[in-house]
Amino acid sequence: MGNETCSLSNSILLLLIFLTLFSSTNAGDIVVYWGQNEREGSLTETCNTGLYKIVNIAFLSIFGNGRKPQLNLAGHCNPLSNNGCKSLSIDIKNCQKKGIIIILSIGGGVNGYSLSSNEDARNVGDYIWNNFLGGKSFSRPLGDAVLDGVDFDIEVGGGEVFYIELARRLFQSQHGGNKKVYLTAAPQCPFPDQNLKSALSTGLFDYVWVQFYNNGPCQFDSSNPNKFQKSWNQWVSTIKVSKIYVGVPASVSSASSGFVPTRVLISQVLPFVKRSGKYGGVMLWDRFADEQNGYGRIIKASV
């Protein structure tokens, strides 16, 4: 009886070890966009929640084609005032001390940016490197904090083919610094994304969070999950990237369509996407919606 008990205990222990190893290799992170609603709280408060591994500061919404690059962080700060948004440097460093990756998201859903040539792309890349990453400038909009990377959220504008050169410029620039520069992207789920297909073909991107919302043909629908599953499989089997994330709105009101209730995400979406070795986690749009709805808090243990 003693030997049987010991053997049973050992079996249970081995099972627990196996389950722990399995769950850890299958674990993902939550990514969130911050910056488009002053009621979402500060960047420091966002990082202090412990919910997110990556925070995208949104957006550098004006750039390219001879325009002077400019941030738009809604009501958080006024980039055109004397102090601009430089006070955010403290928040950025607070987050980075916690091991959270802070990325500048460029683009967004409003007209104001485009690329007109490879030279234009290189100029934009040099500006981003010198003003937000490891380069030097007297006019760094976010102060002396050094961000961890750049997110391509290219939804409008023109010059799709020139984003290849922008990605290359940023990738090459990191060799002049002392830290890795993450390149990420937020394509729409219809494959291939018409604004990012060329850039994503370079193999230079680390992470991609696909927007599975505002796109009926490929967003998740419980009555027809096949369309989402087909789209997900196409993304993970085609794009040369280490991790791909499921992008979802954090509330019904934060997107025109594509909201997935937390219980459905946990029971139907995550078990399917976790089969892929490229699964990275969940991207939420955005922090304000998540703060209001508690979406990230509910799904975190399952991601």
mmCIF file with all atom_site columns, N, CA, C and O in Angstrom, residues 34 42-48 57 73 77 83-100 102 140-148:
data_model
loop_
_atom_site.group_PDB
_atom_site.id
_atom_site.type_symbol
_atom_site.label_atom_id
_atom_site.label_alt_id
_atom_site.label_comp_id
_atom_site.label_asym_id
_atom_site.label_entity_id
_atom_site.label_seq_id
_atom_site.pdbx_PDB_ins_code
_atom_site.Cartn_x
_atom_site.Cartn_y
_atom_site.Cartn_z
_atom_site.occupancy
_atom_site.B_iso_or_equiv
_atom_site.pdbx_formal_charge
_atom_site.auth_seq_id
_atom_site.auth_comp_id
_atom_site.auth_asym_id
_atom_site.auth_atom_id
_atom_site.pdbx_PDB_model_num
ATOM 1   N N  . TRP A 1 34  ? -2.395 52.355 -26.292 1.00 0.00 ? 34  TRP A N  1
ATOM 2   C CA . TRP A 1 34  ? -2.658 53.435 -25.341 1.00 0.00 ? 34  TRP A CA 1
ATOM 3   C C  . TRP A 1 34  ? -2.406 54.775 -26.038 1.00 0.00 ? 34  TRP A C  1
ATOM 4   O O  . TRP A 1 34  ? -1.482 54.899 -26.841 1.00 0.00 ? 34  TRP A O  1
ATOM 5   N N  . SER A 1 42  ? -3.070 57.238 -17.065 1.00 0.00 ? 42  SER A N  1
ATOM 6   C CA . SER A 1 42  ? -1.713 57.502 -17.529 1.00 0.00 ? 42  SER A CA 1
ATOM 7   C C  . SER A 1 42  ? -1.051 56.218 -18.033 1.00 0.00 ? 42  SER A C  1
ATOM 8   O O  . SER A 1 42  ? -1.523 55.103 -17.793 1.00 0.00 ? 42  SER A O  1
ATOM 9   N N  . LEU A 1 43  ? 0.072  56.392 -18.697 1.00 0.00 ? 43  LEU A N  1
ATOM 10  C CA . LEU A 1 43  ? 0.847  55.246 -19.161 1.00 0.00 ? 43  LEU A CA 1
ATOM 11  C C  . LEU A 1 43  ? 1.382  54.446 -17.976 1.00 0.00 ? 43  LEU A C  1
ATOM 12  O O  . LEU A 1 43  ? 1.378  53.204 -17.995 1.00 0.00 ? 43  LEU A O  1
ATOM 13  N N  . THR A 1 44  ? 1.816  55.135 -16.931 1.00 0.00 ? 44  THR A N  1
ATOM 14  C CA . THR A 1 44  ? 2.289  54.450 -15.724 1.00 0.00 ? 44  THR A CA 1
ATOM 15  C C  . THR A 1 44  ? 1.178  53.615 -15.101 1.00 0.00 ? 44  THR A C  1
ATOM 16  O O  . THR A 1 44  ? 1.385  52.458 -14.719 1.00 0.00 ? 44  THR A O  1
ATOM 17  N N  . GLU A 1 45  ? -0.014 54.186 -15.006 1.00 0.00 ? 45  GLU A N  1
ATOM 18  C CA . GLU A 1 45  ? -1.156 53.443 -14.447 1.00 0.00 ? 45  GLU A CA 1
ATOM 19  C C  . GLU A 1 45  ? -1.477 52.213 -15.305 1.00 0.00 ? 45  GLU A C  1
ATOM 20  O O  . GLU A 1 45  ? -1.814 51.145 -14.775 1.00 0.00 ? 45  GLU A O  1
ATOM 21  N N  . THR A 1 46  ? -1.370 52.379 -16.605 1.00 0.00 ? 46  THR A N  1
ATOM 22  C CA . THR A 1 46  ? -1.623 51.265 -17.515 1.00 0.00 ? 46  THR A CA 1
ATOM 23  C C  . THR A 1 46  ? -0.639 50.127 -17.257 1.00 0.00 ? 46  THR A C  1
ATOM 24  O O  . THR A 1 46  ? -1.029 48.951 -17.165 1.00 0.00 ? 46  THR A O  1
ATOM 25  N N  . CYS A 1 47  ? 0.621  50.463 -17.117 1.00 0.00 ? 47  CYS A N  1
ATOM 26  C CA . CYS A 1 47  ? 1.639  49.433 -16.872 1.00 0.00 ? 47  CYS A CA 1
ATOM 27  C C  . CYS A 1 47  ? 1.516  48.832 -15.476 1.00 0.00 ? 47  CYS A C  1
ATOM 28  O O  . CYS A 1 47  ? 1.813  47.644 -15.287 1.00 0.00 ? 47  CYS A O  1
ATOM 29  N N  . ASN A 1 48  ? 1.074  49.622 -14.523 1.00 0.00 ? 48  ASN A N  1
ATOM 30  C CA . ASN A 1 48  ? 0.942  49.138 -13.146 1.00 0.00 ? 48  ASN A CA 1
ATOM 31  C C  . ASN A 1 48  ? -0.166 48.101 -12.978 1.00 0.00 ? 48  ASN A C  1
ATOM 32  O O  . ASN A 1 48  ? -0.223 47.414 -11.950 1.00 0.00 ? 48  ASN A O  1
ATOM 33  N N  . ILE A 1 57  ? 2.201  53.017 -27.969 1.00 0.00 ? 57  ILE A N  1
ATOM 34  C CA . ILE A 1 57  ? 1.810  54.420 -27.838 1.00 0.00 ? 57  ILE A CA 1
ATOM 35  C C  . ILE A 1 57  ? 1.275  54.878 -29.187 1.00 0.00 ? 57  ILE A C  1
ATOM 36  O O  . ILE A 1 57  ? 1.985  54.860 -30.199 1.00 0.00 ? 57  ILE A O  1
ATOM 37  N N  . LEU A 1 73  ? -1.750 62.250 -29.347 1.00 0.00 ? 73  LEU A N  1
ATOM 38  C CA . LEU A 1 73  ? -2.059 61.438 -28.171 1.00 0.00 ? 73  LEU A CA 1
ATOM 39  C C  . LEU A 1 73  ? -3.327 61.947 -27.497 1.00 0.00 ? 73  LEU A C  1
ATOM 40  O O  . LEU A 1 73  ? -3.431 61.996 -26.275 1.00 0.00 ? 73  LEU A O  1
ATOM 41  N N  . CYS A 1 77  ? -1.582 64.952 -23.903 1.00 0.00 ? 77  CYS A N  1
ATOM 42  C CA . CYS A 1 77  ? -0.616 66.041 -23.956 1.00 0.00 ? 77  CYS A CA 1
ATOM 43  C C  . CYS A 1 77  ? -0.750 66.726 -25.304 1.00 0.00 ? 77  CYS A C  1
ATOM 44  O O  . CYS A 1 77  ? -1.297 66.165 -26.256 1.00 0.00 ? 77  CYS A O  1
ATOM 45  N N  . ASN A 1 83  ? 6.140  72.362 -23.553 1.00 0.00 ? 83  ASN A N  1
ATOM 46  C CA . ASN A 1 83  ? 6.677  71.115 -23.005 1.00 0.00 ? 83  ASN A CA 1
ATOM 47  C C  . ASN A 1 83  ? 6.246  69.890 -23.802 1.00 0.00 ? 83  ASN A C  1
ATOM 48  O O  . ASN A 1 83  ? 6.802  68.810 -23.639 1.00 0.00 ? 83  ASN A O  1
ATOM 49  N N  . GLY A 1 84  ? 5.247  70.078 -24.663 1.00 0.00 ? 84  GLY A N  1
ATOM 50  C CA . GLY A 1 84  ? 4.786  68.981 -25.502 1.00 0.00 ? 84  GLY A CA 1
ATOM 51  C C  . GLY A 1 84  ? 4.418  67.750 -24.700 1.00 0.00 ? 84  GLY A C  1
ATOM 52  O O  . GLY A 1 84  ? 3.684  67.813 -23.716 1.00 0.00 ? 84  GLY A O  1
ATOM 53  N N  . CYS A 1 85  ? 4.960  66.612 -25.113 1.00 0.00 ? 85  CYS A N  1
ATOM 54  C CA . CYS A 1 85  ? 4.672  65.335 -24.455 1.00 0.00 ? 85  CYS A CA 1
ATOM 55  C C  . CYS A 1 85  ? 5.906  64.769 -23.761 1.00 0.00 ? 85  CYS A C  1
ATOM 56  O O  . CYS A 1 85  ? 5.969  63.562 -23.473 1.00 0.00 ? 85  CYS A O  1
ATOM 57  N N  . LYS A 1 86  ? 6.873  65.625 -23.479 1.00 0.00 ? 86  LYS A N  1
ATOM 58  C CA . LYS A 1 86  ? 8.146  65.153 -22.924 1.00 0.00 ? 86  LYS A CA 1
ATOM 59  C C  . LYS A 1 86  ? 8.004  64.571 -21.524 1.00 0.00 ? 86  LYS A C  1
ATOM 60  O O  . LYS A 1 86  ? 8.831  63.750 -21.103 1.00 0.00 ? 86  LYS A O  1
ATOM 61  N N  . SER A 1 87  ? 6.951  64.956 -20.819 1.00 0.00 ? 87  SER A N  1
ATOM 62  C CA . SER A 1 87  ? 6.761  64.415 -19.470 1.00 0.00 ? 87  SER A CA 1
ATOM 63  C C  . SER A 1 87  ? 6.483  62.914 -19.492 1.00 0.00 ? 87  SER A C  1
ATOM 64  O O  . SER A 1 87  ? 6.641  62.221 -18.482 1.00 0.00 ? 87  SER A O  1
ATOM 65  N N  . LEU A 1 88  ? 6.074  62.399 -20.651 1.00 0.00 ? 88  LEU A N  1
ATOM 66  C CA . LEU A 1 88  ? 5.812  60.968 -20.765 1.00 0.00 ? 88  LEU A CA 1
ATOM 67  C C  . LEU A 1 88  ? 7.085  60.134 -20.635 1.00 0.00 ? 88  LEU A C  1
ATOM 68  O O  . LEU A 1 88  ? 7.015  58.918 -20.454 1.00 0.00 ? 88  LEU A O  1
ATOM 69  N N  . SER A 1 89  ? 8.223  60.789 -20.729 1.00 0.00 ? 89  SER A N  1
ATOM 70  C CA . SER A 1 89  ? 9.495  60.079 -20.588 1.00 0.00 ? 89  SER A CA 1
ATOM 71  C C  . SER A 1 89  ? 9.562  59.322 -19.262 1.00 0.00 ? 89  SER A C  1
ATOM 72  O O  . SER A 1 89  ? 10.046 58.188 -19.207 1.00 0.00 ? 89  SER A O  1
ATOM 73  N N  . ILE A 1 90  ? 9.051  59.936 -18.204 1.00 0.00 ? 90  ILE A N  1
ATOM 74  C CA . ILE A 1 90  ? 9.062  59.298 -16.881 1.00 0.00 ? 90  ILE A CA 1
ATOM 75  C C  . ILE A 1 90  ? 8.188  58.045 -16.897 1.00 0.00 ? 90  ILE A C  1
ATOM 76  O O  . ILE A 1 90  ? 8.574  56.993 -16.378 1.00 0.00 ? 90  ILE A O  1
ATOM 77  N N  . ASP A 1 91  ? 7.003  58.150 -17.508 1.00 0.00 ? 91  ASP A N  1
ATOM 78  C CA . ASP A 1 91  ? 6.090  57.006 -17.577 1.00 0.00 ? 91  ASP A CA 1
ATOM 79  C C  . ASP A 1 91  ? 6.715  55.860 -18.375 1.00 0.00 ? 91  ASP A C  1
ATOM 80  O O  . ASP A 1 91  ? 6.612  54.692 -17.985 1.00 0.00 ? 91  ASP A O  1
ATOM 81  N N  . ILE A 1 92  ? 7.332  56.214 -19.498 1.00 0.00 ? 92  ILE A N  1
ATOM 82  C CA . ILE A 1 92  ? 7.946  55.193 -20.353 1.00 0.00 ? 92  ILE A CA 1
ATOM 83  C C  . ILE A 1 92  ? 9.010  54.425 -19.580 1.00 0.00 ? 92  ILE A C  1
ATOM 84  O O  . ILE A 1 92  ? 9.070  53.188 -19.607 1.00 0.00 ? 92  ILE A O  1
ATOM 85  N N  . LYS A 1 93  ? 9.850  55.150 -18.861 1.00 0.00 ? 93  LYS A N  1
ATOM 86  C CA . LYS A 1 93  ? 10.910 54.500 -18.073 1.00 0.00 ? 93  LYS A CA 1
ATOM 87  C C  . LYS A 1 93  ? 10.323 53.660 -16.943 1.00 0.00 ? 93  LYS A C  1
ATOM 88  O O  . LYS A 1 93  ? 10.841 52.570 -16.636 1.00 0.00 ? 93  LYS A O  1
ATOM 89  N N  . ASN A 1 94  ? 9.241  54.140 -16.324 1.00 0.00 ? 94  ASN A N  1
ATOM 90  C CA . ASN A 1 94  ? 8.573  53.359 -15.278 1.00 0.00 ? 94  ASN A CA 1
ATOM 91  C C  . ASN A 1 94  ? 8.116  52.007 -15.823 1.00 0.00 ? 94  ASN A C  1
ATOM 92  O O  . ASN A 1 94  ? 8.277  50.960 -15.176 1.00 0.00 ? 94  ASN A O  1
ATOM 93  N N  . CYS A 1 95  ? 7.538  52.037 -17.014 1.00 0.00 ? 95  CYS A N  1
ATOM 94  C CA . CYS A 1 95  ? 7.041  50.807 -17.632 1.00 0.00 ? 95  CYS A CA 1
ATOM 95  C C  . CYS A 1 95  ? 8.191  49.875 -17.997 1.00 0.00 ? 95  CYS A C  1
ATOM 96  O O  . CYS A 1 95  ? 8.126  48.661 -17.755 1.00 0.00 ? 95  CYS A O  1
ATOM 97  N N  . GLN A 1 96  ? 9.237  50.439 -18.572 1.00 0.00 ? 96  GLN A N  1
ATOM 98  C CA . GLN A 1 96  ? 10.374 49.613 -18.999 1.00 0.00 ? 96  GLN A CA 1
ATOM 99  C C  . GLN A 1 96  ? 11.070 48.958 -17.809 1.00 0.00 ? 96  GLN A C  1
ATOM 100 O O  . GLN A 1 96  ? 11.572 47.832 -17.922 1.00 0.00 ? 96  GLN A O  1
ATOM 101 N N  . LYS A 1 97  ? 11.075 49.635 -16.662 1.00 0.00 ? 97  LYS A N  1
ATOM 102 C CA . LYS A 1 97  ? 11.664 49.037 -15.459 1.00 0.00 ? 97  LYS A CA 1
ATOM 103 C C  . LYS A 1 97  ? 10.908 47.802 -15.020 1.00 0.00 ? 97  LYS A C  1
ATOM 104 O O  . LYS A 1 97  ? 11.451 46.924 -14.343 1.00 0.00 ? 97  LYS A O  1
ATOM 105 N N  . LYS A 1 98  ? 9.644  47.716 -15.406 1.00 0.00 ? 98  LYS A N  1
ATOM 106 C CA . LYS A 1 98  ? 8.819  46.551 -15.082 1.00 0.00 ? 98  LYS A CA 1
ATOM 107 C C  . LYS A 1 98  ? 8.956  45.447 -16.129 1.00 0.00 ? 98  LYS A C  1
ATOM 108 O O  . LYS A 1 98  ? 8.284  44.422 -16.052 1.00 0.00 ? 98  LYS A O  1
ATOM 109 N N  . GLY A 1 99  ? 9.814  45.677 -17.110 1.00 0.00 ? 99  GLY A N  1
ATOM 110 C CA . GLY A 1 99  ? 9.995  44.691 -18.164 1.00 0.00 ? 99  GLY A CA 1
ATOM 111 C C  . GLY A 1 99  ? 8.972  44.769 -19.271 1.00 0.00 ? 99  GLY A C  1
ATOM 112 O O  . GLY A 1 99  ? 8.848  43.851 -20.097 1.00 0.00 ? 99  GLY A O  1
ATOM 113 N N  . ILE A 1 100 ? 8.224  45.870 -19.317 1.00 0.00 ? 100 ILE A N  1
ATOM 114 C CA . ILE A 1 100 ? 7.192  46.046 -20.340 1.00 0.00 ? 100 ILE A CA 1
ATOM 115 C C  . ILE A 1 100 ? 7.799  46.730 -21.563 1.00 0.00 ? 100 ILE A C  1
ATOM 116 O O  . ILE A 1 100 ? 8.539  47.709 -21.442 1.00 0.00 ? 100 ILE A O  1
ATOM 117 N N  . ILE A 1 102 ? 7.725  49.056 -24.663 1.00 0.00 ? 102 ILE A N  1
ATOM 118 C CA . ILE A 1 102 ? 6.971  50.251 -25.059 1.00 0.00 ? 102 ILE A CA 1
ATOM 119 C C  . ILE A 1 102 ? 7.323  50.598 -26.504 1.00 0.00 ? 102 ILE A C  1
ATOM 120 O O  . ILE A 1 102 ? 8.485  50.857 -26.830 1.00 0.00 ? 102 ILE A O  1
ATOM 121 N N  . ARG A 1 140 ? 13.422 65.729 -29.102 1.00 0.00 ? 140 ARG A N  1
ATOM 122 C CA . ARG A 1 140 ? 12.741 64.450 -28.913 1.00 0.00 ? 140 ARG A CA 1
ATOM 123 C C  . ARG A 1 140 ? 11.357 64.661 -28.285 1.00 0.00 ? 140 ARG A C  1
ATOM 124 O O  . ARG A 1 140 ? 11.250 65.124 -27.139 1.00 0.00 ? 140 ARG A O  1
ATOM 125 N N  . PRO A 1 141 ? 10.266 64.348 -29.006 1.00 0.00 ? 141 PRO A N  1
ATOM 126 C CA . PRO A 1 141 ? 8.910  64.657 -28.543 1.00 0.00 ? 141 PRO A CA 1
ATOM 127 C C  . PRO A 1 141 ? 8.512  63.987 -27.230 1.00 0.00 ? 141 PRO A C  1
ATOM 128 O O  . PRO A 1 141 ? 7.671  64.506 -26.500 1.00 0.00 ? 141 PRO A O  1
ATOM 129 N N  . LEU A 1 142 ? 9.095  62.810 -26.937 1.00 0.00 ? 142 LEU A N  1
ATOM 130 C CA . LEU A 1 142 ? 8.770  62.102 -25.695 1.00 0.00 ? 142 LEU A CA 1
ATOM 131 C C  . LEU A 1 142 ? 9.914  62.168 -24.695 1.00 0.00 ? 142 LEU A C  1
ATOM 132 O O  . LEU A 1 142 ? 10.033 61.324 -23.805 1.00 0.00 ? 142 LEU A O  1
ATOM 133 N N  . GLY A 1 143 ? 10.760 63.184 -24.834 1.00 0.00 ? 143 GLY A N  1
ATOM 134 C CA . GLY A 1 143 ? 11.864 63.353 -23.901 1.00 0.00 ? 143 GLY A CA 1
ATOM 135 C C  . GLY A 1 143 ? 12.993 62.391 -24.187 1.00 0.00 ? 143 GLY A C  1
ATOM 136 O O  . GLY A 1 143 ? 13.149 61.871 -25.288 1.00 0.00 ? 143 GLY A O  1
ATOM 137 N N  . ASP A 1 144 ? 13.785 62.102 -23.160 1.00 0.00 ? 144 ASP A N  1
ATOM 138 C CA . ASP A 1 144 ? 15.001 61.306 -23.366 1.00 0.00 ? 144 ASP A CA 1
ATOM 139 C C  . ASP A 1 144 ? 14.784 59.799 -23.245 1.00 0.00 ? 144 ASP A C  1
ATOM 140 O O  . ASP A 1 144 ? 15.733 59.028 -23.350 1.00 0.00 ? 144 ASP A O  1
ATOM 141 N N  . ALA A 1 145 ? 13.563 59.362 -23.038 1.00 0.00 ? 145 ALA A N  1
ATOM 142 C CA . ALA A 1 145 ? 13.290 57.922 -23.002 1.00 0.00 ? 145 ALA A CA 1
ATOM 143 C C  . ALA A 1 145 ? 13.556 57.311 -24.369 1.00 0.00 ? 145 ALA A C  1
ATOM 144 O O  . ALA A 1 145 ? 13.280 57.933 -25.405 1.00 0.00 ? 145 ALA A O  1
ATOM 145 N N  . VAL A 1 146 ? 14.097 56.115 -24.370 1.00 0.00 ? 146 VAL A N  1
ATOM 146 C CA . VAL A 1 146 ? 14.366 55.398 -25.618 1.00 0.00 ? 146 VAL A CA 1
ATOM 147 C C  . VAL A 1 146 ? 13.332 54.284 -25.763 1.00 0.00 ? 146 VAL A C  1
ATOM 148 O O  . VAL A 1 146 ? 13.319 53.323 -24.984 1.00 0.00 ? 146 VAL A O  1
ATOM 149 N N  . LEU A 1 147 ? 12.453 54.422 -26.734 1.00 0.00 ? 147 LEU A N  1
ATOM 150 C CA . LEU A 1 147 ? 11.413 53.419 -26.932 1.00 0.00 ? 147 LEU A CA 1
ATOM 151 C C  . LEU A 1 147 ? 12.020 52.113 -27.447 1.00 0.00 ? 147 LEU A C  1
ATOM 152 O O  . LEU A 1 147 ? 13.152 52.074 -27.924 1.00 0.00 ? 147 LEU A O  1
ATOM 153 N N  . ASP A 1 148 ? 11.226 51.047 -27.373 1.00 0.00 ? 148 ASP A N  1
ATOM 154 C CA . ASP A 1 148 ? 11.732 49.713 -27.701 1.00 0.00 ? 148 ASP A CA 1
ATOM 155 C C  . ASP A 1 148 ? 11.481 49.291 -29.139 1.00 0.00 ? 148 ASP A C  1
ATOM 156 O O  . ASP A 1 148 ? 12.009 48.265 -29.579 1.00 0.00 ? 148 ASP A O  1
#
